[in-house]
Amino acid sequence: MISIEGLSKVFTSNKSSVTAVESLDLNINDGDIFGVIGYSGAGKSTFVRLLNRLEEPTGGSIKINNEDITAMTARQLRIARQDIGMIFQHFNLLWSRTVEDNIAFPLEISGVAKLDRQKRVQELIDLVGLSGKEKAYPSQLSGGQKQRVGIARALANNPKVLLCDEATSALDPETTNSILDLLVDINKQFGLTIILITHEMHVIRKICNHVAVMESGKVVEQGDVMDVFLHPRQHVTKKFVEQVMGNGEEDENIRDITEAYTEGKIVRLHFIGETTNQALISQLAKKYEVEINILQGKITQTQAGAYGTLIVQIAGNELDEAVRYIKEKSSVEMEVIQNAK
């Protein structure tokens, strides 16, 4: 368990001070993949650097497995950091060292014997899919391969927590997906707690179980990823959800489409989890005397399951009965967009 209470960071200069993180409270469960999302300047990168005291907090406490990181001496912190791995947006590799030497570096610092180092390094190279690249230098690697080296290096000392600071934002979409898949595999294999900082909602959607949304140094919304997708409360959260679901553009299109439909109701259906695979539309058509026109739809995947939206026109003699039937489906939410004119 990671417990963060009242965490704050104020940067000061001779003439001014800037609050980067303000009174932040979070609890992160062991083995979770926890996302922290925000736009540039929200304080998220400062927050993640506070967790291992690469930045010194101005106030508050950080406890990892009941150990107060903020109260540790420099010597205690050096030992504690072996349990906290970190990967970076721009890889932070040592360019004069080969792949295997980059991965071995934290083991050298920890005083691990050479033979044990070599064994551990090869295990990690195999784990991250870099077999055959042991002697390559960073300049000879693709962006995705460099990040795999960064992940292997972060795992060298068998950490309990992995911090990822914009780890995929310098990568193309296909490479991003492969890195995210690797992080999920690592989480499942080792029960590693992963804290992932990003400004991209599709990253949160793909691998995170829980998410906190930051704005102006504060957590303004947090919860289960599926719940945040379905019921975003803050304006900034709604903007992030639109990155994936496209609701803003969709609403513009629907206003144009619905002008041609003057009967019945036009509704937006939200399907959650297993219900995305159920034949609700065909069930309605068979069960009730209604006509159904599908106007628009989209399904996306989260770690908690599928989430889909479908916009349909329903008209006919048994319209009210069909609507009641939909409302009785506990995992299908219905929003009426337009009634008959």
Short mmCIF file of C-alpha atoms in Angstrom, two decimals:
data_model
loop_
_atom_site.label_atom_id
_atom_site.label_comp_id
_atom_site.label_asym_id
_atom_site.label_seq_id
_atom_site.Cartn_x
_atom_site.Cartn_y
_atom_site.Cartn_z
CA MET A 1 0.00 0.00 0.00
CA ILE A 2 1.21 3.48 -0.89
CA SER A 3 -0.33 6.14 1.32
CA ILE A 4 0.12 9.81 0.45
CA GLU A 5 -1.20 12.51 2.76
CA GLY A 6 -1.09 16.28 2.35
CA LEU A 7 1.76 16.10 -0.15
CA SER A 8 2.88 19.48 -1.45
CA LYS A 9 5.77 21.00 -3.36
CA VAL A 10 6.48 24.72 -3.66
CA PHE A 11 9.30 25.95 -5.88
CA THR A 12 10.69 29.25 -4.66
CA SER A 13 13.00 31.84 -6.15
CA ASN A 14 14.08 35.28 -4.98
CA LYS A 15 11.02 36.96 -6.45
CA SER A 16 8.24 34.38 -6.48
CA SER A 17 7.00 30.94 -5.54
CA VAL A 18 5.10 28.36 -7.57
CA THR A 19 2.99 25.60 -6.03
CA ALA A 20 3.46 22.52 -8.24
CA VAL A 21 1.67 20.02 -5.96
CA GLU A 22 -0.86 21.08 -3.34
CA SER A 23 -2.30 19.05 -0.43
CA LEU A 24 -2.43 15.82 -2.43
CA ASP A 25 -3.98 12.71 -0.84
CA LEU A 26 -3.91 9.28 -2.52
CA ASN A 27 -4.00 5.61 -1.57
CA ILE A 28 -2.64 3.08 -4.05
CA ASN A 29 -3.11 -0.64 -3.49
CA ASP A 30 -0.35 -3.23 -3.77
CA GLY A 31 -0.19 -4.72 -7.24
CA ASP A 32 -2.31 -1.98 -8.81
CA ILE A 33 -1.64 -0.22 -12.10
CA PHE A 34 -2.53 3.31 -11.09
CA GLY A 35 -2.67 6.11 -13.65
CA VAL A 36 -2.14 9.80 -12.97
CA ILE A 37 -3.26 11.99 -15.85
CA GLY A 38 -3.11 15.70 -16.45
CA TYR A 39 -2.17 18.31 -19.02
CA SER A 40 1.23 20.02 -19.08
CA GLY A 41 1.73 22.03 -15.92
CA ALA A 42 -0.74 20.00 -13.87
CA GLY A 43 2.02 18.86 -11.48
CA LYS A 44 2.00 15.17 -12.34
CA SER A 45 5.72 14.82 -13.17
CA THR A 46 6.65 16.70 -9.99
CA PHE A 47 4.33 14.39 -8.09
CA VAL A 48 6.01 11.22 -9.35
CA ARG A 49 9.47 12.61 -8.58
CA LEU A 50 8.34 13.33 -5.04
CA LEU A 51 7.53 9.64 -4.54
CA ASN A 52 11.22 8.67 -4.55
CA ARG A 53 12.41 12.08 -3.38
CA LEU A 54 14.12 13.08 -6.59
CA GLU A 55 12.26 16.22 -5.57
CA GLU A 56 12.09 17.07 -1.88
CA PRO A 57 8.52 17.64 -0.65
CA THR A 58 7.61 20.93 0.99
CA GLY A 59 5.05 19.17 3.17
CA GLY A 60 3.08 15.99 3.71
CA SER A 61 4.06 12.33 3.94
CA ILE A 62 4.63 9.37 1.61
CA LYS A 63 4.44 5.89 3.08
CA ILE A 64 5.34 2.80 1.04
CA ASN A 65 4.65 -0.46 2.87
CA ASN A 66 4.36 1.53 6.12
CA GLU A 67 7.80 3.12 5.67
CA ASP A 68 7.76 6.91 5.68
CA ILE A 69 9.87 7.93 2.69
CA THR A 70 9.71 11.60 3.65
CA ALA A 71 11.26 10.97 7.08
CA MET A 72 14.26 8.93 5.89
CA THR A 73 17.88 9.98 6.16
CA ALA A 74 19.99 10.07 2.99
CA ARG A 75 21.43 6.62 3.78
CA GLN A 76 18.00 5.11 4.47
CA LEU A 77 16.67 6.65 1.26
CA ARG A 78 19.45 5.10 -0.85
CA ILE A 79 18.41 1.67 0.42
CA ALA A 80 14.68 2.37 0.03
CA ARG A 81 15.14 3.50 -3.57
CA GLN A 82 16.22 -0.03 -4.51
CA ASP A 83 12.56 -0.96 -4.04
CA ILE A 84 11.40 1.89 -6.33
CA GLY A 85 12.25 1.57 -10.02
CA MET A 86 11.69 4.44 -12.45
CA ILE A 87 11.45 4.80 -16.22
CA PHE A 88 11.52 8.10 -18.08
CA GLN A 89 10.09 9.72 -21.19
CA HIS A 90 13.50 10.17 -22.84
CA PHE A 91 14.98 6.89 -21.57
CA ASN A 92 17.94 8.42 -19.62
CA LEU A 93 20.32 5.70 -20.82
CA LEU A 94 24.11 5.88 -20.56
CA TRP A 95 25.09 6.35 -24.21
CA SER A 96 28.65 5.07 -23.75
CA ARG A 97 27.40 1.75 -22.32
CA THR A 98 25.94 -1.25 -24.11
CA VAL A 99 22.48 -2.63 -23.43
CA GLU A 100 23.77 -5.14 -20.92
CA ASP A 101 25.98 -2.58 -19.21
CA ASN A 102 23.11 -0.11 -18.89
CA ILE A 103 20.96 -2.78 -17.24
CA ALA A 104 23.85 -3.85 -14.99
CA PHE A 105 24.53 -0.32 -13.76
CA PRO A 106 22.14 -0.28 -10.75
CA LEU A 107 23.39 -3.75 -9.78
CA GLU A 108 26.97 -2.45 -9.77
CA ILE A 109 25.95 0.41 -7.50
CA SER A 110 24.23 -2.08 -5.18
CA GLY A 111 27.43 -4.16 -4.97
CA VAL A 112 26.05 -7.31 -6.62
CA ALA A 113 28.76 -9.83 -7.53
CA LYS A 114 29.76 -10.03 -11.21
CA LEU A 115 28.42 -13.53 -11.91
CA ASP A 116 25.11 -12.74 -10.19
CA ARG A 117 24.97 -9.48 -12.18
CA GLN A 118 25.46 -11.27 -15.47
CA LYS A 119 22.76 -13.81 -14.67
CA ARG A 120 20.27 -11.14 -13.62
CA VAL A 121 21.00 -8.99 -16.68
CA GLN A 122 20.37 -11.89 -19.05
CA GLU A 123 17.10 -12.69 -17.28
CA LEU A 124 15.97 -9.11 -17.77
CA ILE A 125 17.07 -8.95 -21.41
CA ASP A 126 14.99 -12.05 -22.11
CA LEU A 127 12.05 -10.63 -20.13
CA VAL A 128 11.85 -7.39 -22.12
CA GLY A 129 12.44 -9.04 -25.50
CA LEU A 130 15.95 -7.76 -26.30
CA SER A 131 17.78 -11.06 -26.82
CA GLY A 132 20.53 -10.52 -29.38
CA LYS A 133 20.90 -6.83 -28.52
CA GLU A 134 23.16 -7.31 -25.49
CA LYS A 135 26.20 -5.63 -27.11
CA ALA A 136 24.30 -2.86 -28.91
CA TYR A 137 24.65 0.77 -27.88
CA PRO A 138 21.62 3.07 -27.36
CA SER A 139 22.36 4.91 -30.64
CA GLN A 140 21.80 1.60 -32.46
CA LEU A 141 18.35 1.01 -30.95
CA SER A 142 14.83 2.15 -31.85
CA GLY A 143 12.78 4.21 -29.41
CA GLY A 144 10.86 1.17 -28.25
CA GLN A 145 14.05 -0.83 -27.72
CA LYS A 146 15.56 2.02 -25.69
CA GLN A 147 12.49 2.07 -23.47
CA ARG A 148 12.75 -1.70 -23.01
CA VAL A 149 16.31 -1.18 -21.79
CA GLY A 150 14.98 1.48 -19.41
CA ILE A 151 12.35 -0.94 -18.09
CA ALA A 152 14.90 -3.74 -17.64
CA ARG A 153 17.25 -1.38 -15.79
CA ALA A 154 14.40 -0.21 -13.53
CA LEU A 155 13.63 -3.85 -12.66
CA ALA A 156 17.24 -4.82 -11.94
CA ASN A 157 16.99 -4.70 -8.14
CA ASN A 158 13.56 -6.43 -7.99
CA PRO A 159 11.65 -3.31 -6.95
CA LYS A 160 8.20 -3.40 -5.39
CA VAL A 161 7.08 -0.19 -7.13
CA LEU A 162 7.66 1.00 -10.69
CA LEU A 163 7.24 4.70 -11.50
CA CYS A 164 6.63 5.56 -15.15
CA ASP A 165 6.98 9.24 -16.05
CA GLU A 166 5.45 9.76 -19.53
CA ALA A 167 7.12 6.48 -20.51
CA THR A 168 5.36 6.20 -23.88
CA SER A 169 4.84 9.80 -25.01
CA ALA A 170 8.01 9.79 -27.16
CA LEU A 171 6.92 6.62 -28.98
CA ASP A 172 4.70 5.93 -31.98
CA PRO A 173 1.28 4.31 -31.36
CA GLU A 174 2.31 0.75 -32.29
CA THR A 175 5.43 0.88 -30.12
CA THR A 176 3.40 2.46 -27.30
CA ASN A 177 1.01 -0.49 -27.33
CA SER A 178 3.87 -2.99 -27.19
CA ILE A 179 5.43 -1.19 -24.19
CA LEU A 180 2.07 -1.03 -22.42
CA ASP A 181 1.55 -4.76 -23.03
CA LEU A 182 4.98 -5.40 -21.54
CA LEU A 183 4.10 -3.39 -18.42
CA VAL A 184 0.88 -5.39 -17.98
CA ASP A 185 2.84 -8.65 -18.28
CA ILE A 186 5.35 -7.46 -15.68
CA ASN A 187 2.54 -6.45 -13.35
CA LYS A 188 0.92 -9.88 -13.66
CA GLN A 189 4.15 -11.87 -13.34
CA PHE A 190 5.64 -10.07 -10.36
CA GLY A 191 2.69 -8.33 -8.68
CA LEU A 192 4.55 -5.07 -9.15
CA THR A 193 2.74 -1.86 -8.25
CA ILE A 194 2.93 0.50 -11.23
CA ILE A 195 2.26 4.24 -11.09
CA LEU A 196 1.93 5.61 -14.59
CA ILE A 197 2.08 9.33 -15.35
CA THR A 198 0.63 10.41 -18.68
CA HIS A 199 -1.34 13.03 -20.59
CA GLU A 200 -2.90 10.43 -22.89
CA MET A 201 -6.24 8.90 -21.91
CA HIS A 202 -5.83 5.90 -24.21
CA VAL A 203 -2.84 4.85 -22.07
CA ILE A 204 -5.03 4.97 -18.96
CA ARG A 205 -7.79 3.09 -20.79
CA LYS A 206 -5.50 0.33 -21.98
CA ILE A 207 -3.72 -0.76 -18.79
CA CYS A 208 -4.79 1.12 -15.65
CA ASN A 209 -7.21 -0.12 -13.00
CA HIS A 210 -7.54 3.21 -11.19
CA VAL A 211 -6.86 6.80 -12.18
CA ALA A 212 -6.34 10.19 -10.58
CA VAL A 213 -6.86 13.36 -12.62
CA MET A 214 -4.59 16.29 -11.76
CA GLU A 215 -5.13 19.96 -12.50
CA SER A 216 -3.21 22.93 -11.08
CA GLY A 217 -1.30 20.72 -8.66
CA LYS A 218 -4.39 19.05 -7.18
CA VAL A 219 -6.18 15.75 -7.67
CA VAL A 220 -9.60 16.89 -8.90
CA GLU A 221 -11.06 13.45 -9.60
CA GLN A 222 -10.11 9.84 -8.93
CA GLY A 223 -11.59 6.38 -9.01
CA ASP A 224 -12.00 3.16 -10.94
CA VAL A 225 -11.12 3.70 -14.61
CA MET A 226 -14.45 2.35 -15.87
CA ASP A 227 -16.40 4.60 -13.49
CA VAL A 228 -14.40 7.65 -14.53
CA PHE A 229 -15.03 6.82 -18.19
CA LEU A 230 -18.75 6.44 -17.62
CA HIS A 231 -19.30 9.32 -15.20
CA PRO A 232 -16.59 12.00 -15.59
CA ARG A 233 -17.48 14.84 -13.22
CA GLN A 234 -14.86 17.52 -13.87
CA HIS A 235 -14.50 19.43 -17.12
CA VAL A 236 -10.85 18.37 -17.48
CA THR A 237 -11.82 14.71 -17.05
CA LYS A 238 -14.51 15.00 -19.71
CA LYS A 239 -11.93 16.40 -22.12
CA PHE A 240 -9.66 13.42 -21.48
CA VAL A 241 -12.49 10.93 -21.99
CA GLU A 242 -13.28 12.61 -25.30
CA GLN A 243 -9.73 11.76 -26.44
CA VAL A 244 -10.80 8.12 -26.52
CA MET A 245 -14.56 8.16 -27.05
CA GLY A 246 -14.83 11.29 -29.22
CA ASN A 247 -18.09 12.43 -27.60
CA GLY A 248 -17.65 16.10 -28.48
CA GLU A 249 -17.35 15.47 -32.21
CA GLU A 250 -19.95 12.71 -31.97
CA ASP A 251 -22.54 15.11 -30.52
CA GLU A 252 -21.96 17.53 -33.39
CA ASN A 253 -22.51 14.71 -35.90
CA ILE A 254 -25.61 13.45 -34.10
CA ARG A 255 -27.25 16.87 -34.25
CA ASP A 256 -26.89 16.74 -38.02
CA ILE A 257 -28.03 13.12 -38.29
CA THR A 258 -31.09 13.41 -36.04
CA GLU A 259 -32.69 16.15 -38.13
CA ALA A 260 -33.78 13.44 -40.57
CA TYR A 261 -35.57 11.40 -37.87
CA THR A 262 -38.87 12.76 -36.60
CA GLU A 263 -40.46 9.66 -35.01
CA GLY A 264 -39.97 7.87 -31.73
CA LYS A 265 -36.88 8.48 -29.61
CA ILE A 266 -33.19 8.78 -30.34
CA VAL A 267 -31.21 7.33 -27.45
CA ARG A 268 -27.58 6.81 -26.53
CA LEU A 269 -26.93 3.40 -24.97
CA HIS A 270 -23.89 2.78 -22.80
CA PHE A 271 -22.82 -0.87 -22.67
CA ILE A 272 -20.51 -2.02 -19.88
CA GLY A 273 -18.44 -5.20 -19.62
CA GLU A 274 -20.09 -8.39 -20.84
CA THR A 275 -23.20 -6.58 -22.07
CA THR A 276 -21.20 -5.18 -25.01
CA ASN A 277 -21.35 -8.67 -26.48
CA GLN A 278 -25.09 -9.18 -25.93
CA ALA A 279 -27.53 -8.86 -28.83
CA LEU A 280 -29.73 -6.21 -27.21
CA ILE A 281 -30.88 -4.67 -30.50
CA SER A 282 -31.99 -7.98 -32.00
CA GLN A 283 -33.70 -8.90 -28.70
CA LEU A 284 -35.71 -5.66 -28.82
CA ALA A 285 -36.71 -6.18 -32.45
CA LYS A 286 -37.92 -9.71 -31.75
CA LYS A 287 -39.67 -8.94 -28.48
CA TYR A 288 -41.48 -5.69 -29.31
CA GLU A 289 -43.24 -4.09 -32.24
CA VAL A 290 -40.59 -1.45 -32.88
CA GLU A 291 -38.27 -0.35 -35.63
CA ILE A 292 -34.65 0.34 -34.74
CA ASN A 293 -32.14 2.35 -36.77
CA ILE A 294 -28.51 2.30 -35.67
CA LEU A 295 -27.06 5.78 -36.21
CA GLN A 296 -23.63 5.54 -34.64
CA GLY A 297 -21.61 3.29 -32.35
CA LYS A 298 -18.20 2.65 -30.80
CA ILE A 299 -16.66 0.06 -28.47
CA THR A 300 -13.39 0.49 -26.60
CA GLN A 301 -11.53 -1.78 -24.18
CA THR A 302 -10.39 -0.99 -20.63
CA GLN A 303 -8.65 -3.22 -18.11
CA ALA A 304 -12.03 -3.70 -16.42
CA GLY A 305 -13.71 -4.82 -19.64
CA ALA A 306 -15.37 -3.35 -22.70
CA TYR A 307 -17.21 -0.05 -22.76
CA GLY A 308 -19.40 0.79 -25.72
CA THR A 309 -21.81 3.48 -26.89
CA LEU A 310 -24.54 3.02 -29.45
CA ILE A 311 -26.88 5.72 -30.73
CA VAL A 312 -30.17 4.43 -32.12
CA GLN A 313 -33.61 5.59 -33.18
CA ILE A 314 -36.46 3.54 -31.73
CA ALA A 315 -40.00 3.99 -33.06
CA GLY A 316 -43.19 1.93 -33.16
CA ASN A 317 -46.33 0.89 -31.32
CA GLU A 318 -44.47 -0.63 -28.36
CA LEU A 319 -41.87 2.11 -27.95
CA ASP A 320 -42.55 2.65 -24.23
CA GLU A 321 -42.31 -1.10 -23.51
CA ALA A 322 -39.01 -1.32 -25.39
CA VAL A 323 -37.60 1.63 -23.43
CA ARG A 324 -38.63 0.03 -20.13
CA TYR A 325 -36.93 -3.21 -21.20
CA ILE A 326 -33.68 -1.35 -21.81
CA LYS A 327 -33.91 0.41 -18.43
CA GLU A 328 -34.28 -2.97 -16.69
CA LYS A 329 -30.85 -3.99 -18.00
CA SER A 330 -28.75 -3.01 -14.98
CA SER A 331 -25.48 -2.79 -16.92
CA VAL A 332 -26.90 -0.82 -19.85
CA GLU A 333 -27.39 2.90 -19.32
CA MET A 334 -29.74 4.86 -21.55
CA GLU A 335 -29.75 8.58 -22.31
CA VAL A 336 -32.53 10.12 -24.38
CA ILE A 337 -31.01 12.49 -26.92
CA GLN A 338 -34.18 13.45 -28.78
CA ASN A 339 -37.90 12.79 -28.50
CA ALA A 340 -40.25 12.83 -31.46
CA LYS A 341 -40.94 16.28 -32.81
#
